């Protein structure tokens, strides 16, 4: 189980497998599976910067046996963890299939106008009237329009930030791909960007 945890948990990758085996001995002796430990770590969360992986793991597991003291509780935790992973995968799946039929003709016209402005070199989508939190319906964009938007974003990543503001994260990821949006957000946070071949 220790080797599997070191393989699956990013902040444990530098840790010694025998040391991790010693840290998890109580939950292992109690019959916990690797998935149950992963589910508990998901519930507890972890710090962004980990200096001593084994120490953090010991701290996170300190109350595990009391909190998940029955097999039913552990099973529920694993289901919650799997559901969250499934939802995360679905959020990051790049859009590949055909566009869905538009749910709002007026909104579709606004998105088309935005694409026209980008193709015209203005690179300033005009969807300012979309209410806060509303996802834009980009169903009317053709594949070529999406490719044009991606090409424009590869030249000026601020376009992605504007789309995040006016169209929402889900729509922006569908148009520009999750990988490219993640790169742009990383740039905004660090001031350094390494693009993976642009927004294709």
PDB file of C-alpha atoms in Angstrom:
ATOM      1  CA  UNK A   1       0.000   0.000   0.000  1.00  0.00           C
ATOM      2  CA  UNK A   2       2.850   2.403   0.793  1.00  0.00           C
ATOM      3  CA  UNK A   3       4.329   2.045  -2.695  1.00  0.00           C
ATOM      4  CA  UNK A   4       0.903   2.656  -4.245  1.00  0.00           C
ATOM      5  CA  UNK A   5       0.396   5.800  -2.152  1.00  0.00           C
ATOM      6  CA  UNK A   6       3.827   7.124  -3.139  1.00  0.00           C
ATOM      7  CA  UNK A   7       2.912   6.494  -6.771  1.00  0.00           C
ATOM      8  CA  UNK A   8      -0.547   8.094  -6.621  1.00  0.00           C
ATOM      9  CA  UNK A   9      -0.131  11.039  -4.237  1.00  0.00           C
ATOM     10  CA  UNK A  10       1.921  13.788  -5.886  1.00  0.00           C
ATOM     11  CA  UNK A  11       3.301  15.255  -2.661  1.00  0.00           C
ATOM     12  CA  UNK A  12       4.495  11.808  -1.518  1.00  0.00           C
ATOM     13  CA  UNK A  13       6.634  11.154  -4.594  1.00  0.00           C
ATOM     14  CA  UNK A  14       9.856  12.204  -2.833  1.00  0.00           C
ATOM     15  CA  UNK A  15       9.083  10.090   0.219  1.00  0.00           C
ATOM     16  CA  UNK A  16      10.746   6.833   1.197  1.00  0.00           C
ATOM     17  CA  UNK A  17       8.403   3.855   0.765  1.00  0.00           C
ATOM     18  CA  UNK A  18       9.566   2.159   4.021  1.00  0.00           C
ATOM     19  CA  UNK A  19       8.997   5.438   5.910  1.00  0.00           C
ATOM     20  CA  UNK A  20       5.475   5.759   4.449  1.00  0.00           C
ATOM     21  CA  UNK A  21       4.790   2.104   5.334  1.00  0.00           C
ATOM     22  CA  UNK A  22       5.696   2.908   8.937  1.00  0.00           C
ATOM     23  CA  UNK A  23       3.422   6.011   8.941  1.00  0.00           C
ATOM     24  CA  UNK A  24       0.399   4.112   7.605  1.00  0.00           C
ATOM     25  CA  UNK A  25       0.881   1.037   9.793  1.00  0.00           C
ATOM     26  CA  UNK A  26      -2.175   1.773  11.993  1.00  0.00           C
ATOM     27  CA  UNK A  27      -4.637   2.148   9.120  1.00  0.00           C
ATOM     28  CA  UNK A  28      -3.059  -0.818   7.318  1.00  0.00           C
ATOM     29  CA  UNK A  29      -3.424  -2.953  10.438  1.00  0.00           C
ATOM     30  CA  UNK A  30      -7.061  -1.833  10.685  1.00  0.00           C
ATOM     31  CA  UNK A  31      -7.670  -3.276   7.216  1.00  0.00           C
ATOM     32  CA  UNK A  32      -7.888  -0.035   5.243  1.00  0.00           C
ATOM     33  CA  UNK A  33      -7.412  -0.240   1.474  1.00  0.00           C
ATOM     34  CA  UNK A  34      -5.300   2.169  -0.548  1.00  0.00           C
ATOM     35  CA  UNK A  35      -8.478   3.758  -1.955  1.00  0.00           C
ATOM     36  CA  UNK A  36      -9.759   4.357   1.571  1.00  0.00           C
ATOM     37  CA  UNK A  37      -6.536   6.139   2.517  1.00  0.00           C
ATOM     38  CA  UNK A  38      -6.710   8.209  -0.685  1.00  0.00           C
ATOM     39  CA  UNK A  39     -10.323   9.083   0.074  1.00  0.00           C
ATOM     40  CA  UNK A  40      -9.379  10.219   3.582  1.00  0.00           C
ATOM     41  CA  UNK A  41      -6.527  12.348   2.215  1.00  0.00           C
ATOM     42  CA  UNK A  42      -9.003  13.894  -0.230  1.00  0.00           C
ATOM     43  CA  UNK A  43     -11.367  14.739   2.636  1.00  0.00           C
ATOM     44  CA  UNK A  44      -8.579  16.263   4.724  1.00  0.00           C
ATOM     45  CA  UNK A  45      -6.844  18.082   1.863  1.00  0.00           C
ATOM     46  CA  UNK A  46      -3.131  18.917   1.759  1.00  0.00           C
ATOM     47  CA  UNK A  47      -0.898  21.963   1.700  1.00  0.00           C
ATOM     48  CA  UNK A  48       0.496  23.332  -1.569  1.00  0.00           C
ATOM     49  CA  UNK A  49       4.095  23.208  -0.325  1.00  0.00           C
ATOM     50  CA  UNK A  50       5.062  20.073   1.584  1.00  0.00           C
ATOM     51  CA  UNK A  51       8.450  20.029   3.342  1.00  0.00           C
ATOM     52  CA  UNK A  52       8.168  16.646   5.084  1.00  0.00           C
ATOM     53  CA  UNK A  53       5.755  14.364   3.203  1.00  0.00           C
ATOM     54  CA  UNK A  54       5.836  11.606   5.820  1.00  0.00           C
ATOM     55  CA  UNK A  55       5.188  14.117   8.612  1.00  0.00           C
ATOM     56  CA  UNK A  56       2.215  15.610   6.779  1.00  0.00           C
ATOM     57  CA  UNK A  57       0.839  12.144   6.075  1.00  0.00           C
ATOM     58  CA  UNK A  58       1.144  11.214   9.760  1.00  0.00           C
ATOM     59  CA  UNK A  59      -0.685  14.411  10.733  1.00  0.00           C
ATOM     60  CA  UNK A  60      -3.467  13.821   8.209  1.00  0.00           C
ATOM     61  CA  UNK A  61      -3.929  10.210   9.319  1.00  0.00           C
ATOM     62  CA  UNK A  62      -3.901  11.022  13.049  1.00  0.00           C
ATOM     63  CA  UNK A  63      -7.703  11.158  13.314  1.00  0.00           C
ATOM     64  CA  UNK A  64      -8.559   8.826  10.441  1.00  0.00           C
ATOM     65  CA  UNK A  65      -9.358   5.755  12.538  1.00  0.00           C
ATOM     66  CA  UNK A  66     -11.749   7.722  14.756  1.00  0.00           C
ATOM     67  CA  UNK A  67     -13.437   9.635  11.928  1.00  0.00           C
ATOM     68  CA  UNK A  68     -13.949   6.641   9.624  1.00  0.00           C
ATOM     69  CA  UNK A  69     -14.426   4.012  12.283  1.00  0.00           C
ATOM     70  CA  UNK A  70     -16.717   1.719  10.291  1.00  0.00           C
ATOM     71  CA  UNK A  71     -16.468   0.029   6.939  1.00  0.00           C
ATOM     72  CA  UNK A  72     -19.672   1.825   5.866  1.00  0.00           C
ATOM     73  CA  UNK A  73     -18.120   5.244   6.557  1.00  0.00           C
ATOM     74  CA  UNK A  74     -14.982   4.285   4.661  1.00  0.00           C
ATOM     75  CA  UNK A  75     -17.042   3.054   1.719  1.00  0.00           C
ATOM     76  CA  UNK A  76     -18.986   6.333   1.654  1.00  0.00           C
ATOM     77  CA  UNK A  77     -15.722   8.304   1.732  1.00  0.00           C
ATOM     78  CA  UNK A  78     -14.363   6.296  -1.211  1.00  0.00           C
ATOM     79  CA  UNK A  79     -17.555   6.936  -3.205  1.00  0.00           C
ATOM     80  CA  UNK A  80     -17.342  10.658  -2.475  1.00  0.00           C
ATOM     81  CA  UNK A  81     -13.688  10.694  -3.564  1.00  0.00           C
ATOM     82  CA  UNK A  82     -14.439   8.769  -6.782  1.00  0.00           C
ATOM     83  CA  UNK A  83     -17.352  11.086  -7.598  1.00  0.00           C
ATOM     84  CA  UNK A  84     -15.136  14.143  -7.136  1.00  0.00           C
ATOM     85  CA  UNK A  85     -12.443  12.651  -9.386  1.00  0.00           C
ATOM     86  CA  UNK A  86     -15.054  11.822 -12.020  1.00  0.00           C
ATOM     87  CA  UNK A  87     -16.403  15.386 -11.865  1.00  0.00           C
ATOM     88  CA  UNK A  88     -12.881  16.803 -12.153  1.00  0.00           C
ATOM     89  CA  UNK A  89     -12.189  14.649 -15.235  1.00  0.00           C
ATOM     90  CA  UNK A  90     -15.438  15.775 -16.823  1.00  0.00           C
ATOM     91  CA  UNK A  91     -14.572  19.427 -16.174  1.00  0.00           C
ATOM     92  CA  UNK A  92     -11.223  18.984 -17.921  1.00  0.00           C
ATOM     93  CA  UNK A  93     -12.324  16.941 -20.928  1.00  0.00           C
ATOM     94  CA  UNK A  94     -11.671  18.960 -24.040  1.00  0.00           C
ATOM     95  CA  UNK A  95     -14.645  19.490 -26.305  1.00  0.00           C
ATOM     96  CA  UNK A  96     -14.331  17.393 -29.439  1.00  0.00           C
ATOM     97  CA  UNK A  97     -17.814  16.573 -30.636  1.00  0.00           C
ATOM     98  CA  UNK A  98     -20.370  18.528 -32.657  1.00  0.00           C
ATOM     99  CA  UNK A  99     -21.829  21.734 -31.244  1.00  0.00           C
ATOM    100  CA  UNK A 100     -25.139  21.403 -29.401  1.00  0.00           C
ATOM    101  CA  UNK A 101     -28.152  23.264 -30.681  1.00  0.00           C
ATOM    102  CA  UNK A 102     -28.263  26.819 -29.283  1.00  0.00           C
ATOM    103  CA  UNK A 103     -30.490  27.351 -26.291  1.00  0.00           C
ATOM    104  CA  UNK A 104     -30.628  31.124 -26.761  1.00  0.00           C
ATOM    105  CA  UNK A 105     -30.672  32.659 -30.233  1.00  0.00           C
ATOM    106  CA  UNK A 106     -29.794  36.129 -28.910  1.00  0.00           C
ATOM    107  CA  UNK A 107     -26.823  34.823 -26.953  1.00  0.00           C
ATOM    108  CA  UNK A 108     -25.615  32.789 -29.935  1.00  0.00           C
ATOM    109  CA  UNK A 109     -25.676  35.953 -32.053  1.00  0.00           C
ATOM    110  CA  UNK A 110     -23.547  37.732 -29.439  1.00  0.00           C
ATOM    111  CA  UNK A 111     -20.978  34.931 -29.445  1.00  0.00           C
ATOM    112  CA  UNK A 112     -20.861  34.974 -33.249  1.00  0.00           C
ATOM    113  CA  UNK A 113     -20.306  38.717 -33.158  1.00  0.00           C
ATOM    114  CA  UNK A 114     -17.444  38.172 -30.710  1.00  0.00           C
ATOM    115  CA  UNK A 115     -15.834  35.651 -33.054  1.00  0.00           C
ATOM    116  CA  UNK A 116     -16.219  38.085 -35.959  1.00  0.00           C
ATOM    117  CA  UNK A 117     -14.493  40.807 -33.937  1.00  0.00           C
ATOM    118  CA  UNK A 118     -11.590  38.480 -33.133  1.00  0.00           C
ATOM    119  CA  UNK A 119     -11.228  37.478 -36.778  1.00  0.00           C
ATOM    120  CA  UNK A 120     -11.305  41.156 -37.722  1.00  0.00           C
ATOM    121  CA  UNK A 121      -8.280  41.673 -35.471  1.00  0.00           C
ATOM    122  CA  UNK A 122     -10.031  43.544 -32.701  1.00  0.00           C
ATOM    123  CA  UNK A 123      -9.486  40.700 -30.202  1.00  0.00           C
ATOM    124  CA  UNK A 124     -12.025  42.217 -27.815  1.00  0.00           C
ATOM    125  CA  UNK A 125     -15.128  40.044 -27.629  1.00  0.00           C
ATOM    126  CA  UNK A 126     -18.244  42.081 -26.968  1.00  0.00           C
ATOM    127  CA  UNK A 127     -20.306  39.925 -24.663  1.00  0.00           C
ATOM    128  CA  UNK A 128     -20.506  42.412 -21.813  1.00  0.00           C
ATOM    129  CA  UNK A 129     -24.252  42.001 -21.417  1.00  0.00           C
ATOM    130  CA  UNK A 130     -24.077  38.415 -20.184  1.00  0.00           C
ATOM    131  CA  UNK A 131     -25.165  38.345 -16.568  1.00  0.00           C
ATOM    132  CA  UNK A 132     -22.692  37.268 -13.884  1.00  0.00           C
ATOM    133  CA  UNK A 133     -22.232  33.514 -13.593  1.00  0.00           C
ATOM    134  CA  UNK A 134     -24.148  32.716 -16.806  1.00  0.00           C
ATOM    135  CA  UNK A 135     -22.340  30.399 -19.183  1.00  0.00           C
ATOM    136  CA  UNK A 136     -22.324  31.611 -22.781  1.00  0.00           C
ATOM    137  CA  UNK A 137     -23.935  29.377 -25.391  1.00  0.00           C
ATOM    138  CA  UNK A 138     -21.332  28.972 -28.130  1.00  0.00           C
ATOM    139  CA  UNK A 139     -23.357  26.492 -30.155  1.00  0.00           C
ATOM    140  CA  UNK A 140     -23.458  28.712 -33.223  1.00  0.00           C
ATOM    141  CA  UNK A 141     -19.665  28.810 -33.645  1.00  0.00           C
ATOM    142  CA  UNK A 142     -18.344  26.706 -36.494  1.00  0.00           C
ATOM    143  CA  UNK A 143     -15.242  24.555 -36.159  1.00  0.00           C
ATOM    144  CA  UNK A 144     -13.331  27.126 -38.210  1.00  0.00           C
ATOM    145  CA  UNK A 145     -14.464  29.936 -35.917  1.00  0.00           C
ATOM    146  CA  UNK A 146     -13.206  27.966 -32.920  1.00  0.00           C
ATOM    147  CA  UNK A 147      -9.864  27.407 -34.659  1.00  0.00           C
ATOM    148  CA  UNK A 148      -9.656  31.134 -35.404  1.00  0.00           C
ATOM    149  CA  UNK A 149     -10.353  31.973 -31.765  1.00  0.00           C
ATOM    150  CA  UNK A 150      -7.669  29.530 -30.648  1.00  0.00           C
ATOM    151  CA  UNK A 151      -5.161  31.020 -33.082  1.00  0.00           C
ATOM    152  CA  UNK A 152      -5.943  34.509 -31.777  1.00  0.00           C
ATOM    153  CA  UNK A 153      -5.541  33.304 -28.176  1.00  0.00           C
ATOM    154  CA  UNK A 154      -2.165  31.743 -28.997  1.00  0.00           C
ATOM    155  CA  UNK A 155      -0.988  35.215 -30.068  1.00  0.00           C
ATOM    156  CA  UNK A 156      -2.655  37.113 -27.197  1.00  0.00           C
ATOM    157  CA  UNK A 157      -3.451  35.020 -24.115  1.00  0.00           C
ATOM    158  CA  UNK A 158      -5.401  37.946 -22.600  1.00  0.00           C
ATOM    159  CA  UNK A 159      -8.218  36.866 -24.910  1.00  0.00           C
ATOM    160  CA  UNK A 160      -8.678  33.751 -22.724  1.00  0.00           C
ATOM    161  CA  UNK A 161      -8.870  35.900 -19.584  1.00  0.00           C
ATOM    162  CA  UNK A 162     -11.560  38.060 -21.199  1.00  0.00           C
ATOM    163  CA  UNK A 163     -13.521  34.956 -22.177  1.00  0.00           C
ATOM    164  CA  UNK A 164     -13.285  33.651 -18.612  1.00  0.00           C
ATOM    165  CA  UNK A 165     -14.787  36.943 -17.433  1.00  0.00           C
ATOM    166  CA  UNK A 166     -17.659  37.148 -19.883  1.00  0.00           C
ATOM    167  CA  UNK A 167     -18.374  33.547 -20.855  1.00  0.00           C
ATOM    168  CA  UNK A 168     -17.466  31.518 -17.768  1.00  0.00           C
ATOM    169  CA  UNK A 169     -14.945  28.747 -17.226  1.00  0.00           C
ATOM    170  CA  UNK A 170     -16.824  25.832 -18.803  1.00  0.00           C
ATOM    171  CA  UNK A 171     -17.437  27.665 -22.083  1.00  0.00           C
ATOM    172  CA  UNK A 172     -13.886  29.030 -22.184  1.00  0.00           C
ATOM    173  CA  UNK A 173     -12.444  25.550 -21.708  1.00  0.00           C
ATOM    174  CA  UNK A 174     -14.711  24.179 -24.458  1.00  0.00           C
ATOM    175  CA  UNK A 175     -13.533  26.845 -26.873  1.00  0.00           C
ATOM    176  CA  UNK A 176      -9.816  27.072 -26.036  1.00  0.00           C
ATOM    177  CA  UNK A 177      -9.175  23.612 -24.444  1.00  0.00           C
ATOM    178  CA  UNK A 178      -8.565  22.951 -20.770  1.00  0.00           C
ATOM    179  CA  UNK A 179      -4.819  22.598 -21.232  1.00  0.00           C
ATOM    180  CA  UNK A 180      -4.440  26.025 -22.833  1.00  0.00           C
ATOM    181  CA  UNK A 181      -6.703  27.699 -20.256  1.00  0.00           C
ATOM    182  CA  UNK A 182      -4.652  26.094 -17.461  1.00  0.00           C
ATOM    183  CA  UNK A 183      -1.457  27.456 -19.054  1.00  0.00           C
ATOM    184  CA  UNK A 184      -2.904  30.960 -19.226  1.00  0.00           C
ATOM    185  CA  UNK A 185      -4.084  30.829 -15.613  1.00  0.00           C
ATOM    186  CA  UNK A 186      -0.639  29.612 -14.574  1.00  0.00           C
ATOM    187  CA  UNK A 187       0.881  32.583 -16.388  1.00  0.00           C
ATOM    188  CA  UNK A 188      -1.420  34.972 -14.570  1.00  0.00           C
ATOM    189  CA  UNK A 189      -0.375  33.448 -11.239  1.00  0.00           C
ATOM    190  CA  UNK A 190       3.376  33.201 -11.890  1.00  0.00           C
ATOM    191  CA  UNK A 191       4.148  35.696 -14.639  1.00  0.00           C
ATOM    192  CA  UNK A 192       5.857  32.887 -16.621  1.00  0.00           C
ATOM    193  CA  UNK A 193       4.196  30.917 -19.392  1.00  0.00           C
ATOM    194  CA  UNK A 194       5.256  27.772 -21.210  1.00  0.00           C
ATOM    195  CA  UNK A 195       2.611  26.994 -23.812  1.00  0.00           C
ATOM    196  CA  UNK A 196       2.125  23.466 -25.089  1.00  0.00           C
ATOM    197  CA  UNK A 197       1.845  24.132 -28.798  1.00  0.00           C
ATOM    198  CA  UNK A 198      -0.764  26.847 -28.476  1.00  0.00           C
ATOM    199  CA  UNK A 199      -4.535  26.533 -28.191  1.00  0.00           C
ATOM    200  CA  UNK A 200      -5.267  23.770 -30.626  1.00  0.00           C
TER     201      UNK A 200
END
